[in-house]
Amino acid sequence: MPLYTVFLLAVALSMDAFAVAVATGCAVRAPRLSHYARLAACFGVFQFLMPVLGWALGLSVRDYMEAWDHWIAFGLLAWVGGNMLRSGLAALKQRETSCPATDPTAGRNLLILGVATSIDALAVGLSFALLQTPIWGPAALIGVVCALITACGVYLGKTLARLCALNGWAELLGGLTLLAVACNILREHHVFD
């Protein structure tokens, strides 16, 4: 898979983390370096680990699905992208998104958010296994991109507390990007020829 495709995938997977980071910036209002570091590190690590876990799971069933692998990868990515689109549209309909009342960069809240924002990366890792794509480089890029986007989200949330209303647009963009990557997989397998 080309580097630019993995980068776009990393950006798309980071949109949930970005939305949570913006809300965190709203809640904390004056985040310290420790807030940035905890949130970015947690989200980055989970975004790295989940594709690796999905890839490992996918290796165990790959031989059974080689004839359908590109369709399965398309379906998984389209499903995740569709869910992100639906979530983004719901956020846009609400008009105002309330910011969390507690510090989400501490304790159990942080771990729950890390897992919740990276579940879609598990499906991506499974897709990589089905497409026989190595995982370590893409997973590292996904983790680093997510950490950077998370830090930017916290900063934007701090700077513009009302930016919470834009979370729906970020999820829409992420969902559309995942759908584009899914269609590109079919194109690479000459489905449209």
Coordinates of N, CA and C in Angstrom, one line a residue, residues 67-162:
A67 N -9.8 -15.4 -1.6 CA -10.5 -15.1 -2.8 C -11.4 -13.9 -2.6
W68 N -11.8 -13.6 -1.4 CA -12.7 -12.5 -1.1 C -12.1 -11.4 -0.3
D69 N -10.7 -11.4 -0.1 CA -10.1 -10.5 0.8 C -10.3 -9.0 0.5
H70 N -10.3 -8.6 -0.8 CA -10.5 -7.2 -1.1 C -11.9 -6.8 -0.8
W71 N -12.9 -7.7 -1.0 CA -14.3 -7.3 -0.7 C -14.5 -7.2 0.9
I72 N -13.8 -8.1 1.6 CA -13.9 -8.0 3.1 C -13.3 -6.7 3.6
A73 N -12.1 -6.4 3.0 CA -11.4 -5.1 3.4 C -12.3 -3.9 3.1
F74 N -12.9 -4.0 1.9 CA -13.8 -2.9 1.4 C -15.0 -2.8 2.4
G75 N -15.6 -3.9 2.7 CA -16.7 -3.9 3.6 C -16.4 -3.4 5.0
L76 N -15.2 -3.8 5.6 CA -14.9 -3.3 6.9 C -14.6 -1.8 6.9
L77 N -13.8 -1.4 5.9 CA -13.5 0.1 5.9 C -14.8 0.9 5.6
A78 N -15.6 0.4 4.7 CA -16.9 1.1 4.4 C -17.8 1.1 5.6
W79 N -17.8 0.1 6.4 CA -18.7 0.0 7.6 C -18.2 1.1 8.6
V80 N -16.8 1.1 8.8 CA -16.3 2.1 9.8 C -16.5 3.5 9.2
G81 N -16.2 3.7 8.0 CA -16.5 5.0 7.4 C -17.9 5.4 7.4
G82 N -18.8 4.5 7.2 CA -20.3 4.8 7.3 C -20.7 5.2 8.7
N83 N -20.1 4.5 9.7 CA -20.4 4.8 11.0 C -19.9 6.2 11.4
M84 N -18.7 6.5 10.9 CA -18.2 7.8 11.2 C -19.1 8.9 10.5
L85 N -19.5 8.7 9.3 CA -20.4 9.6 8.6 C -21.7 9.8 9.4
R86 N -22.3 8.7 9.8 CA -23.6 8.8 10.6 C -23.3 9.6 11.9
S87 N -22.2 9.3 12.6 CA -21.9 10.0 13.8 C -21.7 11.5 13.6
G88 N -21.0 11.8 12.5 CA -20.7 13.2 12.2 C -22.0 13.9 11.8
L89 N -22.9 13.3 11.1 CA -24.2 13.9 10.7 C -25.0 14.1 12.0
A90 N -25.0 13.2 12.9 CA -25.8 13.3 14.2 C -25.2 14.5 15.0
A91 N -23.9 14.7 15.0 CA -23.3 15.8 15.7 C -23.6 17.1 15.1
L92 N -23.7 17.1 13.8 CA -24.1 18.4 13.1 C -25.5 18.8 13.3
K93 N -26.4 17.8 13.5 CA -27.8 18.0 13.7 C -28.1 18.6 15.1
Q94 N -27.2 18.3 16.1 CA -27.3 18.8 17.4 C -27.0 20.2 17.6
R95 N -26.2 20.8 16.6 CA -25.8 22.2 16.6 C -24.8 22.5 17.7
E96 N -25.1 22.2 18.9 CA -24.1 22.5 20.0 C -23.8 21.2 20.7
T97 N -22.5 21.0 20.9 CA -22.0 19.8 21.6 C -21.4 20.2 22.9
S98 N -21.9 19.6 24.0 CA -21.4 20.0 25.3 C -20.1 19.4 25.5
C99 N -19.3 20.2 26.2 CA -17.9 19.7 26.6 C -18.0 18.9 27.9
P100 N -17.1 17.9 28.0 CA -17.1 17.1 29.2 C -16.8 17.9 30.5
A101 N -17.5 17.5 31.6 CA -17.3 18.2 32.9 C -16.1 17.8 33.7
T102 N -15.5 16.6 33.4 CA -14.4 16.1 34.1 C -13.2 16.1 33.2
D103 N -12.0 15.9 33.8 CA -10.7 15.9 33.1 C -10.6 14.5 32.4
P104 N -10.8 14.4 31.1 CA -10.7 13.1 30.4 C -9.3 12.6 30.2
T105 N -8.3 13.4 30.6 CA -6.9 13.0 30.4 C -6.3 12.2 31.7
A106 N -7.2 11.8 32.6 CA -6.7 11.2 33.8 C -7.4 9.8 34.0
G107 N -6.6 8.9 34.5 CA -7.1 7.6 35.0 C -7.9 6.8 34.0
R108 N -9.0 6.2 34.5 CA -9.8 5.3 33.8 C -10.4 5.9 32.6
N109 N -10.8 7.2 32.7 CA -11.4 7.9 31.6 C -10.5 7.9 30.4
L110 N -9.2 8.1 30.6 CA -8.2 8.2 29.6 C -8.1 6.9 28.8
L111 N -8.1 5.8 29.6 CA -8.0 4.4 28.9 C -9.3 4.1 28.1
I112 N -10.4 4.5 28.7 CA -11.7 4.2 28.0 C -11.7 5.0 26.7
L113 N -11.3 6.3 26.7 CA -11.3 7.1 25.5 C -10.3 6.5 24.5
G114 N -9.1 6.0 25.0 CA -8.1 5.5 24.1 C -8.6 4.3 23.4
V115 N -9.3 3.4 24.0 CA -9.9 2.2 23.4 C -11.1 2.6 22.5
A116 N -11.9 3.5 22.9 CA -13.1 3.9 22.1 C -12.7 4.6 20.8
T117 N -11.7 5.4 20.9 CA -11.3 6.1 19.6 C -10.4 5.3 18.7
S118 N -10.1 4.1 19.1 CA -9.2 3.2 18.3 C -9.8 1.9 17.8
I119 N -11.1 1.7 18.2 CA -11.7 0.4 17.8 C -11.7 0.3 16.2
D120 N -11.9 1.4 15.5 CA -12.0 1.3 14.1 C -10.6 0.8 13.5
A121 N -9.5 1.1 14.2 CA -8.2 0.7 13.8 C -8.0 -0.8 13.8
L122 N -8.8 -1.5 14.7 CA -8.8 -2.9 14.7 C -9.2 -3.5 13.4
A123 N -10.3 -3.0 12.9 CA -10.8 -3.4 11.6 C -9.8 -3.1 10.5
V124 N -9.2 -2.0 10.5 CA -8.2 -1.7 9.5 C -7.0 -2.7 9.6
G125 N -6.6 -3.0 10.8 CA -5.5 -4.1 10.9 C -5.9 -5.4 10.3
L126 N -7.2 -5.8 10.5 CA -7.7 -7.0 9.9 C -7.7 -6.9 8.4
S127 N -8.0 -5.7 7.9 CA -8.0 -5.5 6.4 C -6.6 -5.7 5.9
F128 N -5.6 -5.1 6.6 CA -4.2 -5.2 6.2 C -3.8 -6.7 6.1
A129 N -4.2 -7.5 7.1 CA -3.8 -8.9 7.1 C -4.4 -9.6 5.9
L130 N -5.7 -9.3 5.6 CA -6.4 -9.9 4.5 C -5.7 -9.5 3.1
L131 N -5.2 -8.3 3.1 CA -4.5 -7.8 1.8 C -3.0 -8.2 1.8
Q132 N -2.6 -8.9 2.8 CA -1.2 -9.4 2.9 C -0.2 -8.2 2.9
T133 N -0.6 -7.1 3.6 CA 0.2 -5.9 3.8 C 0.9 -5.9 5.1
P134 N 2.2 -5.7 5.1 CA 2.9 -5.6 6.4 C 2.3 -4.6 7.3
I135 N 2.4 -4.8 8.6 CA 1.6 -3.9 9.5 C 2.5 -2.9 10.3
W136 N 3.8 -3.2 10.6 CA 4.5 -2.5 11.6 C 4.7 -1.0 11.1
G137 N 5.1 -0.8 9.9 CA 5.3 0.6 9.4 C 4.0 1.4 9.4
P138 N 3.0 0.8 8.8 CA 1.7 1.5 8.8 C 1.2 1.8 10.2
A139 N 1.3 0.8 11.1 CA 0.8 1.0 12.4 C 1.5 2.1 13.2
A140 N 2.9 2.2 12.9 CA 3.7 3.2 13.6 C 3.2 4.6 13.0
L141 N 3.0 4.7 11.7 CA 2.6 5.9 11.1 C 1.2 6.3 11.6
I142 N 0.3 5.4 11.7 CA -1.0 5.7 12.3 C -0.9 6.2 13.7
G143 N -0.1 5.6 14.5 CA 0.1 6.0 15.9 C 0.7 7.4 16.0
V144 N 1.7 7.7 15.2 CA 2.3 9.0 15.3 C 1.4 10.1 14.8
V145 N 0.7 9.9 13.6 CA -0.2 10.8 13.1 C -1.3 11.1 14.1
C146 N -1.9 10.1 14.7 CA -2.9 10.2 15.7 C -2.4 11.1 16.9
A147 N -1.2 10.8 17.4 CA -0.7 11.6 18.5 C -0.6 13.1 18.1
L148 N -0.1 13.4 16.9 CA 0.0 14.8 16.5 C -1.3 15.4 16.3
I149 N -2.3 14.7 15.7 CA -3.6 15.3 15.5 C -4.3 15.5 16.8
T150 N -4.1 14.6 17.7 CA -4.7 14.7 19.1 C -4.2 16.0 19.8
A151 N -2.9 16.2 19.7 CA -2.3 17.4 20.3 C -2.9 18.7 19.7
C152 N -3.0 18.6 18.3 CA -3.6 19.8 17.6 C -5.1 20.0 18.1
G153 N -5.8 18.9 18.3 CA -7.2 19.0 18.7 C -7.3 19.6 20.1
V154 N -6.4 19.3 21.0 CA -6.4 19.9 22.3 C -6.2 21.4 22.2
Y155 N -5.2 21.7 21.4 CA -4.8 23.1 21.3 C -6.0 23.9 20.7
L156 N -6.7 23.4 19.6 CA -7.8 24.1 19.0 C -9.0 24.2 20.0
G157 N -9.2 23.1 20.8 CA -10.3 23.2 21.8 C -10.0 24.2 22.8
K158 N -8.7 24.4 23.2 CA -8.3 25.4 24.2 C -8.5 26.8 23.6
T159 N -8.1 26.9 22.4 CA -8.1 28.3 21.7 C -9.5 28.7 21.4
L160 N -10.3 27.8 20.9 CA -11.7 28.2 20.6 C -12.7 27.2 21.2
A161 N -13.1 27.5 22.4 CA -13.9 26.6 23.2 C -15.2 26.3 22.4
R162 N -15.7 27.1 21.5 CA -16.9 26.8 20.8 C -16.6 25.9 19.6

